[in-house]
Coordinates of C-alpha atoms and ligand atoms in Angstrom, one line a residue:
M59 CA 26.7 45.8 -25.4
N60 CA 25.9 45.4 -29.1
G61 CA 22.6 46.2 -30.7
K62 CA 21.0 42.8 -30.3
Q63 CA 22.1 42.6 -26.6
K64 CA 20.6 46.0 -26.0
V65 CA 17.3 44.9 -27.6
L66 CA 17.2 41.8 -25.4
S67 CA 18.0 43.7 -22.3
F68 CA 15.4 46.4 -23.1
L69 CA 12.7 43.7 -23.6
F70 CA 13.4 42.2 -20.2
R71 CA 13.6 45.6 -18.5
K72 CA 10.1 46.2 -19.7
R73 CA 8.7 42.9 -18.5
R74 CA 6.4 44.4 -15.9
V75 CA 5.0 46.9 -18.4
I76 CA 4.3 44.1 -20.8
Q77 CA 2.5 42.1 -18.1
V78 CA 0.3 45.0 -17.2
L79 CA -0.5 45.7 -20.8
S80 CA -1.4 42.1 -21.3
L81 CA -3.8 42.3 -18.4
A82 CA -5.3 45.6 -19.7
F83 CA -5.6 44.0 -23.1
L84 CA -7.8 41.1 -21.6
V85 CA -10.0 43.7 -20.0
M86 CA -10.2 45.8 -23.2
I87 CA -11.3 43.0 -25.5
P88 CA -14.9 42.6 -24.1
I89 CA -15.2 46.4 -23.7
L90 CA -14.4 46.9 -27.4
N91 CA -16.7 44.1 -28.3
V92 CA -19.6 45.6 -26.3
L93 CA -18.9 48.8 -28.3
K94 CA -19.2 46.7 -31.5
I95 CA -15.5 47.0 -32.2
T96 CA -14.6 43.5 -33.2
F97 CA -11.1 43.5 -34.9
V98 CA -10.0 41.7 -31.7
T99 CA -12.1 38.9 -30.1
G100 CA -11.6 36.0 -27.7
N101 CA -9.2 35.6 -24.8
Y102 CA -6.1 33.6 -24.0
Y103 CA -7.8 30.3 -24.8
S104 CA -8.2 31.5 -28.3
L105 CA -7.6 35.0 -29.6
R106 CA -8.2 36.6 -33.0
I107 CA -6.6 39.9 -34.0
W108 CA -7.8 40.9 -37.5
K109 CA -7.4 37.6 -39.3
I110 CA -4.6 36.3 -37.2
E111 CA -5.5 33.5 -34.8
F112 CA -3.7 32.5 -31.6
V113 CA -4.7 29.3 -29.9
D114 CA -3.4 28.0 -26.5
P115 CA -1.8 24.6 -27.4
L116 CA -3.5 23.0 -24.4
F117 CA -6.9 24.2 -25.6
A118 CA -6.2 22.6 -29.0
L119 CA -4.8 19.4 -27.6
Q120 CA -7.8 19.0 -25.3
D121 CA -10.1 19.6 -28.3
F122 CA -8.3 16.8 -30.1
L123 CA -8.4 14.4 -27.1
L124 CA -12.2 15.0 -26.8
T125 CA -13.1 14.9 -30.5
L126 CA -10.3 12.8 -32.0
S127 CA -10.4 15.1 -35.0
L128 CA -8.1 18.0 -36.1
N129 CA -9.7 21.4 -36.3
R130 CA -8.0 23.4 -39.1
T131 CA -8.6 26.8 -37.4
L132 CA -7.2 25.6 -34.1
L133 CA -4.2 24.2 -36.0
L134 CA -3.5 27.4 -37.8
G135 CA -3.8 29.3 -34.5
L136 CA -1.0 27.2 -33.0
I137 CA 1.7 28.4 -35.4
I138 CA 2.6 31.6 -33.5
P139 CA 2.3 30.4 -29.9
V140 CA 4.3 27.2 -30.7
G141 CA 6.8 29.2 -32.6
I142 CA 7.4 31.5 -29.7
A143 CA 7.6 28.6 -27.3
F144 CA 10.1 26.9 -29.6
F145 CA 12.5 29.9 -29.5
A146 CA 11.7 31.3 -26.0
G147 CA 10.2 28.5 -23.9
K148 CA 7.5 29.5 -21.4
I149 CA 8.0 33.2 -22.0
F150 CA 4.3 33.5 -22.4
C151 CA 4.1 32.7 -18.6
S152 CA 6.5 35.4 -17.5
F153 CA 5.5 38.2 -19.9
I154 CA 1.8 37.6 -20.8
C155 CA 0.0 35.3 -18.4
P156 CA -2.2 37.4 -16.1
Y157 CA -2.2 34.7 -13.4
N158 CA 1.6 35.1 -13.0
L159 CA 1.3 38.9 -12.7
L160 CA -1.4 38.6 -10.0
A161 CA 0.7 35.9 -8.2
E162 CA 3.8 38.1 -8.3
W163 CA 1.9 41.1 -7.0
L164 CA 0.3 39.0 -4.2
R165 CA 3.7 37.6 -3.3
K166 CA 4.8 41.2 -2.5
I167 CA 2.0 41.2 0.2
F168 CA 2.8 37.6 1.4
P169 CA 6.5 37.3 0.8
G170 CA 6.7 33.7 2.2
K171 CA 9.7 32.0 3.9
G172 CA 12.2 32.2 1.1
R173 CA 12.4 28.5 0.5
V174 CA 14.1 27.1 -2.6
Y175 CA 12.7 24.1 -4.4
P176 CA 14.6 21.6 -6.6
V177 CA 13.3 21.1 -10.1
H178 CA 12.1 17.5 -10.7
S179 CA 12.0 17.2 -14.4
R180 CA 10.3 13.7 -14.5
R181 CA 7.7 14.7 -12.0
Y182 CA 7.0 17.8 -14.0
W183 CA 6.3 15.9 -17.2
G184 CA 4.5 13.2 -15.3
I185 CA 2.0 15.7 -14.0
L186 CA 1.4 17.0 -17.5
V187 CA 0.8 13.5 -18.7
G188 CA -1.6 13.0 -15.8
W189 CA -3.6 16.1 -16.8
L190 CA -3.8 14.9 -20.4
I191 CA -5.0 11.4 -19.3
L192 CA -7.6 13.1 -17.1
A193 CA -8.8 15.2 -20.0
A194 CA -9.2 12.2 -22.2
L195 CA -11.0 10.2 -19.6
A196 CA -13.2 13.0 -18.3
G197 CA -15.2 13.3 -21.5
F198 CA -15.6 17.0 -21.0
P199 CA -13.1 19.9 -21.2
I200 CA -11.8 19.6 -17.7
L201 CA -8.6 21.5 -18.5
Y202 CA -10.7 24.5 -19.4
F203 CA -11.1 25.0 -15.6
V204 CA -7.4 24.9 -14.7
S205 CA -6.1 27.0 -17.6
M206 CA -5.6 30.2 -15.7
P207 CA -4.8 32.6 -18.6
G208 CA -8.0 31.6 -20.2
Q209 CA -10.1 31.5 -17.0
I210 CA -9.0 35.1 -16.1
G211 CA -10.1 36.2 -19.6
V212 CA -13.5 34.5 -19.2
F213 CA -13.8 36.3 -15.8
F214 CA -13.5 39.7 -17.4
S215 CA -15.8 38.9 -20.4
D216 CA -18.5 37.5 -18.0
L217 CA -18.1 40.6 -15.9
I218 CA -18.4 43.0 -18.8
F219 CA -20.9 41.2 -21.0
L220 CA -23.1 39.6 -18.3
K221 CA -22.4 41.8 -15.3
M222 CA -21.8 38.7 -13.3
V223 CA -19.1 36.0 -13.0
G224 CA -19.5 32.3 -13.2
T225 CA -18.8 30.1 -10.2
E226 CA -15.8 28.6 -12.0
S227 CA -14.0 32.0 -11.4
L228 CA -13.8 31.0 -7.8
I229 CA -11.0 28.6 -8.9
I230 CA -8.8 31.6 -9.7
V231 CA -9.2 33.1 -6.3
V232 CA -8.8 29.8 -4.4
L233 CA -5.8 28.7 -6.5
L234 CA -4.1 32.1 -6.2
A235 CA -4.6 32.2 -2.4
L236 CA -3.3 28.6 -1.9
D237 CA -0.5 28.9 -4.4
V238 CA 0.9 32.1 -3.1
V239 CA 0.2 32.0 0.6
V240 CA 0.5 28.3 1.3
F241 CA 2.4 26.5 -1.4
N242 CA 5.1 29.1 -2.5
R243 CA 4.1 29.2 -6.2
I244 CA 3.9 25.5 -6.8
W245 CA 1.3 26.0 -9.6
C246 CA 3.6 27.6 -12.1
R247 CA 6.7 25.8 -10.9
E248 CA 5.2 22.3 -11.2
L249 CA 1.5 21.9 -11.9
C250 CA 0.2 24.2 -14.6
P251 CA -0.6 22.2 -17.8
V252 CA -0.6 25.4 -20.0
G253 CA 3.0 26.3 -19.1
A254 CA 4.1 22.6 -19.2
L255 CA 2.8 22.1 -22.7
L256 CA 4.5 25.3 -23.9
Q257 CA 7.7 24.1 -22.4
R258 CA 7.5 20.8 -24.4
F259 CA 8.2 22.8 -27.5
H260 CA 11.3 24.7 -26.1
Y261 CA 14.3 24.3 -28.3
K262 CA 17.5 23.7 -26.3
K263 CA 19.4 26.5 -28.1
G264 CA 16.6 28.9 -27.8
L265 CA 16.3 31.4 -24.9
I266 CA 17.8 30.0 -21.8
V267 CA 19.5 31.2 -18.6
S268 CA 23.1 30.2 -18.1
Y269 CA 25.3 30.3 -15.0
S270 CA 29.1 30.5 -14.7
E271 CA 30.3 29.4 -11.3
M272 CA 33.7 31.2 -11.9
D273 CA 32.1 34.6 -12.1
C274 CA 29.8 34.1 -9.1
V275 CA 30.7 36.3 -6.1
C276 CA 27.8 35.5 -3.9
S277 CA 27.2 33.1 -1.0
M278 CA 27.3 29.4 -1.7
N279 CA 24.2 29.1 0.6
E280 CA 21.6 28.9 -2.1
T281 CA 18.8 30.7 -0.1
E282 CA 21.0 33.7 0.6
S283 CA 22.1 34.5 -3.0
P284 CA 20.3 37.6 -4.3
C285 CA 19.4 35.9 -7.6
V286 CA 17.8 33.0 -5.8
M287 CA 15.8 35.3 -3.5
R288 CA 14.6 37.1 -6.6
C289 CA 13.2 34.1 -8.5
P290 CA 9.4 34.4 -8.5
I291 CA 8.9 30.7 -8.5
H292 CA 11.5 29.8 -5.9
I293 CA 14.0 27.8 -7.9
N294 CA 17.8 28.2 -7.8
P295 CA 19.1 29.8 -11.0
K296 CA 22.6 28.7 -10.0
S297 CA 21.6 25.1 -10.4
N298 CA 22.1 23.6 -13.9
K299 CA 18.6 22.1 -13.7
I300 CA 16.2 25.0 -13.8
Y301 CA 14.2 23.7 -16.8
P302 CA 11.5 22.7 -17.3
S303 CA 10.3 24.9 -14.4
C304 CA 12.0 28.1 -15.3
F305 CA 9.8 30.5 -17.3
N306 CA 12.6 32.8 -18.5
C307 CA 11.5 35.9 -16.7
G308 CA 15.1 37.1 -16.4
E309 CA 14.7 38.4 -12.9
C310 CA 17.7 36.4 -11.6
V311 CA 19.9 37.7 -14.5
K312 CA 18.9 41.3 -13.8
E313 CA 19.7 40.9 -10.1
C314 CA 23.1 39.2 -11.0
Y315 CA 24.1 42.3 -12.9
F316 CA 24.7 44.0 -9.5
Y317 CA 27.2 41.2 -8.5
G318 CA 29.3 38.9 -10.6
E319 CA 27.3 38.8 -13.9
A320 CA 27.5 35.0 -13.5
L321 CA 24.0 34.6 -14.8
K322 CA 23.3 35.5 -18.4
M323 CA 20.5 35.2 -20.9
N324 CA 21.4 33.2 -24.0
F325 CA 19.5 33.2 -27.3
M326 CA 21.0 31.1 -30.1
N327 CA 24.5 32.5 -30.4
L328 CA 23.8 35.6 -28.4
T329 CA 24.8 36.0 -24.8
A330 CA 23.6 39.1 -22.8
N331 CA 23.5 40.6 -19.4
L332 CA 20.2 42.1 -18.5
T333 CA 20.5 45.6 -17.2
P334 CA 18.0 46.5 -14.6
R335 CA 16.1 49.8 -14.5
Y336 CA 18.9 51.6 -12.9
Q337 CA 22.4 50.5 -13.8
L338 CA 24.4 51.2 -10.7
R339 CA 26.3 48.2 -9.4
K340 CA 26.1 47.6 -5.7
E341 CA 29.7 46.3 -5.7
E342 CA 31.2 49.0 -7.8
P343 CA 29.4 52.3 -7.5
I344 CA 30.0 54.5 -10.5
K345 CA 32.7 57.0 -9.8
K346 CA 32.0 60.7 -10.4
E347 CA 34.7 61.0 -13.2
E348 CA 33.1 58.1 -15.1
M349 CA 29.7 59.7 -15.1
Ligands
SF4_493 S1 2.6 28.3 -15.6 FE1 0.4 28.5 -16.1 S2 -0.5 29.9 -14.6 FE2 1.8 30.0 -14.5 S3 2.3 31.7 -15.7 FE3 2.4 29.9 -17.1 S4 0.4 29.7 -18.0 FE4 0.2 31.1 -16.3
SF4_494 S1 15.5 30.9 -12.6 FE1 15.7 33.1 -13.2 S2 14.7 33.3 -15.2 FE2 14.1 31.3 -14.3 S3 12.1 31.8 -13.3 FE3 13.7 32.0 -11.8 S4 14.3 34.2 -11.8 FE4 13.1 33.7 -13.7

C-alpha cells in the first residue's frame, strides 16, 4: 500500500470513532454555548465554527423555495458541504449523520431478516423531487421536520437550553423504530431528502465502491456473501447499481479484505483496499514465519 492508500484505509477504519465524535460534538455545542463559549454555534442544519459556515444544502434549498430569494450567508455555507459531496458522495451520511449512527447501533439489537434490496435510481430521484414539490407547496419549512441530522441537533439543544424537548423530536423516535425494526433501513436507502440532495452533487470519478467479479471468491447467492450481509442499508455491493443509495461507508470493502479483495474503494485515480481493524485474512491465516 502506498501512502495515499494508507490514509484512505485509515480514515475508513476510524469511521465509528468519527461517528461517535460527531454525535458528541452535537451534544457539546449547546453545552459550550450555555457556558458562553460561542466559537461554535448551530447544528447540522446550519453550523458556524469561528467564521466558517456550513449549511445543509436541503436547508438552503428549502429556504429558496419558500422565499424565492438567495441568502448570501446560506450560499457561502454551501461551499464546503457541496465540495465534500462532489468528491465523496453521501459520506456525510456514513461518517457524520447521527441518525445513521443510532440506526446502525439499533440494528445490532434488531438485526432483521438479512433481506437485500435493489436500488431503483429513478424512484430515488422521484422521491427527492416529491419532497421538494411538497416543500414548495406547503408554504412552511416542512423538510425541517424530516431532516434527521438537524432534528437530532435540535433535540440536544432543546434538552440542554430549555430542559425539555419539542414534540417534533418524537419524529426521530418513531422514524428510527419503524425504519430499523420494520422497514430494514428504508429511510437512508430511499427516502431521506438530505442524503438524496447530497448525492445529486456526487462526481462520477469521486469516491466510489468498485467490484471485480473475477476476484470474487464468495457465494453467488447475494444474501449469503459477507459483504452483502455487512451493508448497513441492505443493498448488494456486488451489483453495479449501488448508487444513488450507497453512502460510501466502506463496510463491504473492509469485509471483502478477508476474502477476494473484489471490492475496492476508488477515488479519482486511486484504488485501495480498506484494511479492517485487525488484518488477519480468514482465508489465509498469517503464518508464523511471516509475522
Ligand atoms: S440518508 Fe439522511 S438520515 Fe440517512 S444518514 Fe444520510 S442524512 Fe442521515
Ligand atoms: S454498498 Fe458498501 S459502501 Fe455502500 S452502503 Fe453498502 S456497505 Fe456501505
